[in-house]
mmCIF file of C-alpha atoms in Angstrom:
data_model
loop_
_atom_site.group_PDB
_atom_site.id
_atom_site.type_symbol
_atom_site.label_atom_id
_atom_site.label_comp_id
_atom_site.label_asym_id
_atom_site.label_seq_id
_atom_site.Cartn_x
_atom_site.Cartn_y
_atom_site.Cartn_z
ATOM 1 C CA ARG B 1 -29.060 -29.556 85.028
ATOM 2 C CA LEU B 2 -26.633 -26.906 83.931
ATOM 3 C CA TRP B 3 -25.161 -27.307 80.447
ATOM 4 C CA TRP B 4 -21.881 -25.677 79.489
ATOM 5 C CA ASP B 5 -20.077 -26.663 76.279
ATOM 6 C CA ASP B 6 -22.445 -29.658 76.004
ATOM 7 C CA LYS B 7 -21.288 -30.926 79.406
ATOM 8 C CA PRO B 8 -24.254 -31.374 81.779
ATOM 9 C CA LEU B 9 -23.934 -30.775 85.501
ATOM 10 C CA ARG B 10 -26.661 -32.702 87.290
ATOM 11 C CA SER B 11 -28.066 -30.890 90.301
ATOM 12 C CA PRO B 12 -31.479 -32.210 91.418
ATOM 13 C CA GLY B 13 -33.771 -29.851 93.302
ATOM 14 C CA LEU B 14 -32.892 -30.844 96.839
ATOM 15 C CA ALA B 15 -31.559 -28.566 99.570
ATOM 16 C CA CYS B 16 -29.925 -29.820 102.759
ATOM 17 C CA PHE B 17 -29.103 -27.585 105.733
ATOM 18 C CA ASN B 18 -26.401 -29.323 107.725
ATOM 19 C CA GLU B 19 -23.719 -27.995 110.080
ATOM 20 C CA GLY B 20 -24.807 -24.419 109.507
ATOM 21 C CA LYS B 21 -24.670 -24.355 105.715
ATOM 22 C CA TYR B 22 -26.739 -25.285 102.672
ATOM 23 C CA GLN B 23 -25.858 -28.050 100.267
ATOM 24 C CA PHE B 24 -27.714 -28.589 97.005
ATOM 25 C CA GLY B 25 -28.051 -31.150 94.236
ATOM 26 C CA GLU B 26 -26.142 -34.409 94.380
ATOM 27 C CA ILE B 27 -24.717 -33.757 97.847
ATOM 28 C CA ALA B 28 -28.195 -33.123 99.265
ATOM 29 C CA TRP B 29 -29.487 -36.188 97.419
ATOM 30 C CA SER B 30 -26.831 -38.353 99.072
ATOM 31 C CA ARG B 31 -27.965 -37.125 102.498
ATOM 32 C CA ALA B 32 -31.729 -37.270 101.994
ATOM 33 C CA ARG B 33 -32.250 -40.544 103.891
ATOM 34 C CA LEU B 34 -29.722 -39.641 106.589
ATOM 35 C CA TYR B 35 -31.206 -36.257 107.509
ATOM 36 C CA PRO B 36 -34.844 -36.243 106.324
ATOM 37 C CA ARG B 37 -35.757 -33.326 108.625
ATOM 38 C CA GLU B 38 -32.986 -31.196 107.164
ATOM 39 C CA ILE B 39 -34.088 -31.652 103.539
ATOM 40 C CA ASN B 40 -36.402 -29.639 101.311
ATOM 41 C CA ASN B 41 -37.194 -31.111 97.888
ATOM 42 C CA ARG B 42 -40.170 -28.951 96.906
ATOM 43 C CA TYR B 43 -38.703 -25.451 96.741
ATOM 44 C CA TRP B 44 -38.618 -25.398 92.926
ATOM 45 C CA SER B 45 -42.161 -26.708 92.442
ATOM 46 C CA HIS B 46 -43.459 -24.510 95.326
ATOM 47 C CA LEU B 47 -41.499 -21.390 94.372
ATOM 48 C CA SER B 48 -43.016 -18.480 96.325
ATOM 49 C CA THR B 49 -42.374 -15.880 99.007
ATOM 50 C CA GLN B 50 -44.592 -17.585 101.559
ATOM 51 C CA PRO B 51 -42.797 -18.351 104.870
ATOM 52 C CA LEU B 52 -41.126 -21.753 104.897
ATOM 53 C CA ASN B 53 -43.026 -24.353 106.890
ATOM 54 C CA PRO B 54 -41.194 -26.235 108.238
ATOM 55 C CA SER B 55 -38.220 -23.899 108.325
ATOM 56 C CA LEU B 56 -34.837 -24.849 106.890
ATOM 57 C CA GLY B 57 -31.938 -22.794 108.157
ATOM 58 C CA PRO B 58 -31.985 -19.009 107.638
ATOM 59 C CA ALA B 59 -34.008 -19.134 104.391
ATOM 60 C CA ARG B 60 -37.229 -17.160 104.705
ATOM 61 C CA HIS B 61 -39.061 -18.858 101.855
ATOM 62 C CA THR B 62 -38.550 -21.174 98.876
ATOM 63 C CA ALA B 63 -37.428 -18.241 96.725
ATOM 64 C CA ASP B 64 -34.370 -17.911 98.980
ATOM 65 C CA LEU B 65 -33.531 -21.584 98.390
ATOM 66 C CA VAL B 66 -33.935 -21.223 94.611
ATOM 67 C CA TYR B 67 -31.648 -18.176 94.666
ATOM 68 C CA SER B 68 -29.018 -20.031 96.713
ATOM 69 C CA HIS B 69 -29.206 -23.103 94.461
ATOM 70 C CA LEU B 70 -28.738 -21.025 91.320
ATOM 71 C CA THR B 71 -25.862 -19.141 92.947
ATOM 72 C CA THR B 72 -23.996 -22.380 93.667
ATOM 73 C CA LEU B 73 -24.458 -23.500 90.054
ATOM 74 C CA ILE B 74 -23.054 -20.358 88.450
ATOM 75 C CA VAL B 75 -20.260 -19.636 90.932
ATOM 76 C CA GLN B 76 -17.568 -20.435 88.348
ATOM 77 C CA TYR B 77 -18.981 -18.051 85.720
ATOM 78 C CA SER B 78 -18.695 -14.284 85.344
ATOM 79 C CA ALA B 79 -21.008 -11.423 84.404
ATOM 80 C CA GLU B 80 -19.790 -11.743 80.817
ATOM 81 C CA ASP B 81 -21.366 -15.197 80.496
ATOM 82 C CA GLN B 82 -24.986 -15.672 79.484
ATOM 83 C CA LEU B 83 -27.613 -17.907 81.042
ATOM 84 C CA ILE B 84 -30.697 -19.387 79.379
ATOM 85 C CA ILE B 85 -33.302 -20.948 81.685
ATOM 86 C CA ALA B 86 -35.566 -23.761 80.457
ATOM 87 C CA ILE B 87 -38.703 -24.029 82.592
ATOM 88 C CA PRO B 88 -41.448 -26.703 82.755
ATOM 89 C CA GLY B 89 -44.998 -26.036 81.643
ATOM 90 C CA THR B 90 -46.210 -26.449 85.220
ATOM 91 C CA MET B 91 -44.601 -23.164 86.293
ATOM 92 C CA GLY B 92 -47.383 -20.605 86.579
ATOM 93 C CA PRO B 93 -47.227 -16.872 85.737
ATOM 94 C CA LYS B 94 -46.607 -15.785 89.357
ATOM 95 C CA GLN B 95 -43.795 -18.302 89.769
ATOM 96 C CA LEU B 96 -42.280 -17.275 86.437
ATOM 97 C CA SER B 97 -42.401 -13.619 87.426
ATOM 98 C CA LEU B 98 -40.704 -14.429 90.735
ATOM 99 C CA LEU B 99 -38.053 -16.512 88.963
ATOM 100 C CA VAL B 100 -37.293 -13.674 86.543
ATOM 101 C CA GLY B 101 -36.880 -11.365 89.535
ATOM 102 C CA ILE B 102 -34.421 -13.817 91.107
ATOM 103 C CA LEU B 103 -32.466 -14.124 87.859
ATOM 104 C CA LYS B 104 -32.010 -10.339 87.703
ATOM 105 C CA THR B 105 -30.191 -10.418 91.053
ATOM 106 C CA LEU B 106 -27.641 -13.040 89.960
ATOM 107 C CA PRO B 107 -24.091 -12.019 88.957
ATOM 108 C CA ILE B 108 -24.652 -13.364 85.442
ATOM 109 C CA ARG B 109 -26.790 -12.122 82.557
ATOM 110 C CA THR B 110 -29.934 -14.088 81.735
ATOM 111 C CA SER B 111 -30.491 -13.862 77.989
ATOM 112 C CA GLY B 112 -33.642 -15.958 77.760
ATOM 113 C CA VAL B 113 -36.335 -18.056 79.437
ATOM 114 C CA VAL B 114 -37.833 -20.805 77.284
ATOM 115 C CA HIS B 115 -40.453 -23.532 77.657
ATOM 116 C CA ARG B 116 -38.678 -26.833 78.196
ATOM 117 C CA SER B 117 -41.222 -28.894 76.266
ATOM 118 C CA ALA B 118 -41.027 -26.525 73.307
ATOM 119 C CA LEU B 119 -37.288 -27.171 73.183
ATOM 120 C CA ILE B 120 -37.995 -30.911 73.064
ATOM 121 C CA GLY B 121 -40.474 -30.409 70.225
ATOM 122 C CA ALA B 122 -38.005 -28.274 68.280
ATOM 123 C CA SER B 123 -35.375 -30.982 68.707
ATOM 124 C CA VAL B 124 -37.740 -33.774 67.591
ATOM 125 C CA GLY B 125 -38.937 -31.686 64.662
ATOM 126 C CA LYS B 126 -42.545 -32.878 64.645
ATOM 127 C CA SER B 127 -45.663 -32.785 66.798
ATOM 128 C CA CYS B 128 -45.410 -35.055 69.814
ATOM 129 C CA LEU B 129 -46.070 -35.518 73.514
ATOM 130 C CA HIS B 130 -43.372 -34.657 76.035
ATOM 131 C CA VAL B 131 -43.538 -36.883 79.130
ATOM 132 C CA GLU B 132 -41.409 -35.381 81.889
ATOM 133 C CA LEU B 133 -40.628 -37.176 85.143
ATOM 134 C CA GLN B 134 -40.208 -34.577 87.881
ATOM 135 C CA LEU B 135 -39.435 -35.175 91.550
ATOM 136 C CA HIS B 136 -43.052 -35.261 92.736
ATOM 137 C CA GLN B 137 -45.121 -35.681 89.583
ATOM 138 C CA THR B 138 -45.143 -36.680 85.950
ATOM 139 C CA VAL B 139 -46.100 -33.981 83.450
ATOM 140 C CA VAL B 140 -47.410 -34.642 79.932
ATOM 141 C CA THR B 141 -47.305 -31.736 77.477
ATOM 142 C CA LYS B 142 -48.691 -31.668 73.951
ATOM 143 C CA ILE B 143 -46.383 -30.072 71.398
ATOM 144 C CA THR B 144 -47.221 -28.990 67.868
ATOM 145 C CA VAL B 145 -44.629 -28.208 65.218
ATOM 146 C CA GLN B 146 -45.710 -26.222 62.167
ATOM 147 C CA ASN B 147 -43.482 -24.487 59.636
ATOM 148 C CA GLY B 148 -40.476 -25.256 61.784
ATOM 149 C CA ILE B 149 -41.950 -23.571 64.883
ATOM 150 C CA ALA B 150 -42.558 -25.671 68.009
ATOM 151 C CA GLU B 151 -45.348 -24.628 70.354
ATOM 152 C CA ALA B 152 -46.042 -26.192 73.756
ATOM 153 C CA LEU B 153 -49.762 -26.459 74.480
ATOM 154 C CA GLU B 154 -51.542 -27.564 77.635
ATOM 155 C CA SER B 155 -49.784 -29.662 80.270
ATOM 156 C CA PHE B 156 -51.384 -32.419 82.340
ATOM 157 C CA SER B 157 -49.953 -33.401 85.715
ATOM 158 C CA LEU B 158 -50.007 -36.739 87.523
ATOM 159 C CA PRO B 159 -49.393 -35.694 91.152
ATOM 160 C CA GLY B 160 -47.588 -38.191 93.354
ATOM 161 C CA ARG B 161 -46.190 -40.051 90.334
ATOM 162 C CA GLY B 162 -42.723 -38.570 90.391
ATOM 163 C CA LEU B 163 -39.174 -39.808 90.743
ATOM 164 C CA ILE B 164 -39.201 -39.763 94.550
ATOM 165 C CA SER B 165 -42.329 -41.951 94.668
ATOM 166 C CA ILE B 166 -40.875 -44.408 92.135
ATOM 167 C CA LEU B 167 -37.601 -44.692 94.057
ATOM 168 C CA ALA B 168 -39.522 -45.293 97.284
ATOM 169 C CA GLN B 169 -41.427 -48.173 95.655
ATOM 170 C CA ILE B 170 -38.224 -49.670 94.238
ATOM 171 C CA SER B 171 -36.517 -49.333 97.614
ATOM 172 C CA GLU B 172 -39.412 -51.102 99.295
ATOM 173 C CA LEU B 173 -39.239 -54.018 96.843
ATOM 174 C CA LEU B 174 -35.468 -54.308 97.215
ATOM 175 C CA GLY B 175 -35.819 -54.196 100.996
ATOM 176 C CA HIS B 176 -38.144 -57.214 100.855
ATOM 177 C CA GLN B 177 -35.643 -59.080 98.661
ATOM 178 C CA PHE B 178 -32.850 -58.412 101.142
ATOM 179 C CA VAL B 179 -34.982 -59.712 103.991
ATOM 180 C CA GLU B 180 -35.991 -62.832 102.053
ATOM 181 C CA GLN B 181 -32.461 -63.616 100.849
ATOM 182 C CA THR B 182 -30.284 -62.466 103.746
ATOM 183 C CA ARG B 183 -32.620 -61.657 106.689
ATOM 184 C CA PHE B 184 -31.053 -58.192 106.655
ATOM 185 C CA ASP B 185 -33.404 -55.199 106.366
ATOM 186 C CA PRO B 186 -31.576 -52.191 104.869
ATOM 187 C CA GLN B 187 -34.522 -49.927 105.677
ATOM 188 C CA ARG B 188 -34.141 -50.254 109.434
ATOM 189 C CA ARG B 189 -31.194 -47.828 109.599
ATOM 190 C CA ALA B 190 -30.762 -44.467 107.881
ATOM 191 C CA GLN B 191 -27.247 -45.207 106.597
ATOM 192 C CA SER B 192 -28.103 -48.589 105.074
ATOM 193 C CA GLU B 193 -31.281 -47.121 103.550
ATOM 194 C CA GLN B 194 -29.202 -44.336 102.002
ATOM 195 C CA ASP B 195 -26.744 -46.941 100.668
ATOM 196 C CA LEU B 196 -29.676 -48.752 99.073
ATOM 197 C CA TYR B 197 -30.975 -45.585 97.396
ATOM 198 C CA ASP B 198 -27.499 -44.720 96.129
ATOM 199 C CA GLN B 199 -27.236 -48.067 94.297
ATOM 200 C CA ILE B 200 -30.623 -47.924 92.565
ATOM 201 C CA PRO B 201 -29.532 -45.900 89.469
ATOM 202 C CA GLU B 202 -26.623 -48.248 88.694
ATOM 203 C CA MET B 203 -28.855 -51.229 89.387
ATOM 204 C CA LEU B 204 -31.432 -50.056 86.818
ATOM 205 C CA VAL B 205 -28.692 -49.722 84.207
ATOM 206 C CA GLY B 206 -27.413 -53.201 85.065
ATOM 207 C CA LEU B 207 -30.880 -54.738 84.842
ATOM 208 C CA HIS B 208 -31.436 -53.136 81.457
ATOM 209 C CA SER B 209 -28.182 -54.458 80.005
ATOM 210 C CA GLN B 210 -27.771 -57.769 81.825
ATOM 211 C CA GLY B 211 -31.174 -58.709 83.219
ATOM 212 C CA GLU B 212 -29.854 -59.226 86.756
ATOM 213 C CA TYR B 213 -27.901 -57.319 89.366
ATOM 214 C CA SER B 214 -26.343 -57.851 92.793
ATOM 215 C CA LEU B 215 -26.572 -55.256 95.520
ATOM 216 C CA THR B 216 -24.300 -55.320 98.566
ATOM 217 C CA ILE B 217 -24.998 -53.368 101.742
ATOM 218 C CA GLU B 218 -22.967 -53.770 104.941
ATOM 219 C CA GLY B 219 -21.668 -57.143 103.789
ATOM 220 C CA HIS B 220 -25.094 -58.480 102.814
ATOM 221 C CA THR B 221 -25.704 -59.265 99.118
ATOM 222 C CA ALA B 222 -29.060 -59.689 97.420
ATOM 223 C CA GLN B 223 -29.747 -60.644 93.801
ATOM 224 C CA THR B 224 -32.467 -58.982 91.777
ATOM 225 C CA THR B 225 -33.718 -59.551 88.221
ATOM 226 C CA LYS B 226 -36.014 -57.882 85.705
ATOM 227 C CA GLU B 227 -38.881 -60.231 86.512
#
């Protein structure tokens, strides 16, 4: 996310190369099920200068994709503006060094790089655990706060337990409900599967507030509940 005047711009770490150009964030997310071979969703977690495999457009490596993603986010700002980057504890020294190098090439001044979990601890104001759901894993970081100073300690990762895996499981369950209730399988076609994924966030909000929710895809409606 990019925050400006307390207004967050959500831009998940997905890159899509379609019709000769890159698209990032929400646009790439909305195309992920339609063009799975034209998507890369690991370039932030695998930030490096190793050759891309498989390739994705003209980018040589994941560092090129990170640079392009950042460029699209800051396009409306000038060199007079300042950027502060908050990074996860899972970013190693080599990746951090590479990221700093990328930031120096951007047409905006980077005034700081901070540990994301330490920011959480400073906001909470007391020692705690920061549980962060990333795209491909969940990261748990211990934070201590003493004399008003927050320090992020070791981080523990749960590989394969990220947002993408959770959404895949939810999609699978919803697909079964559609088949049982309507005999329509939304996972048989890319477009209907994408429609299903697009409705999951609003469905989760609806289930939390109302306990039940109706999803409609291509004229077929299925009911789901918290149970």
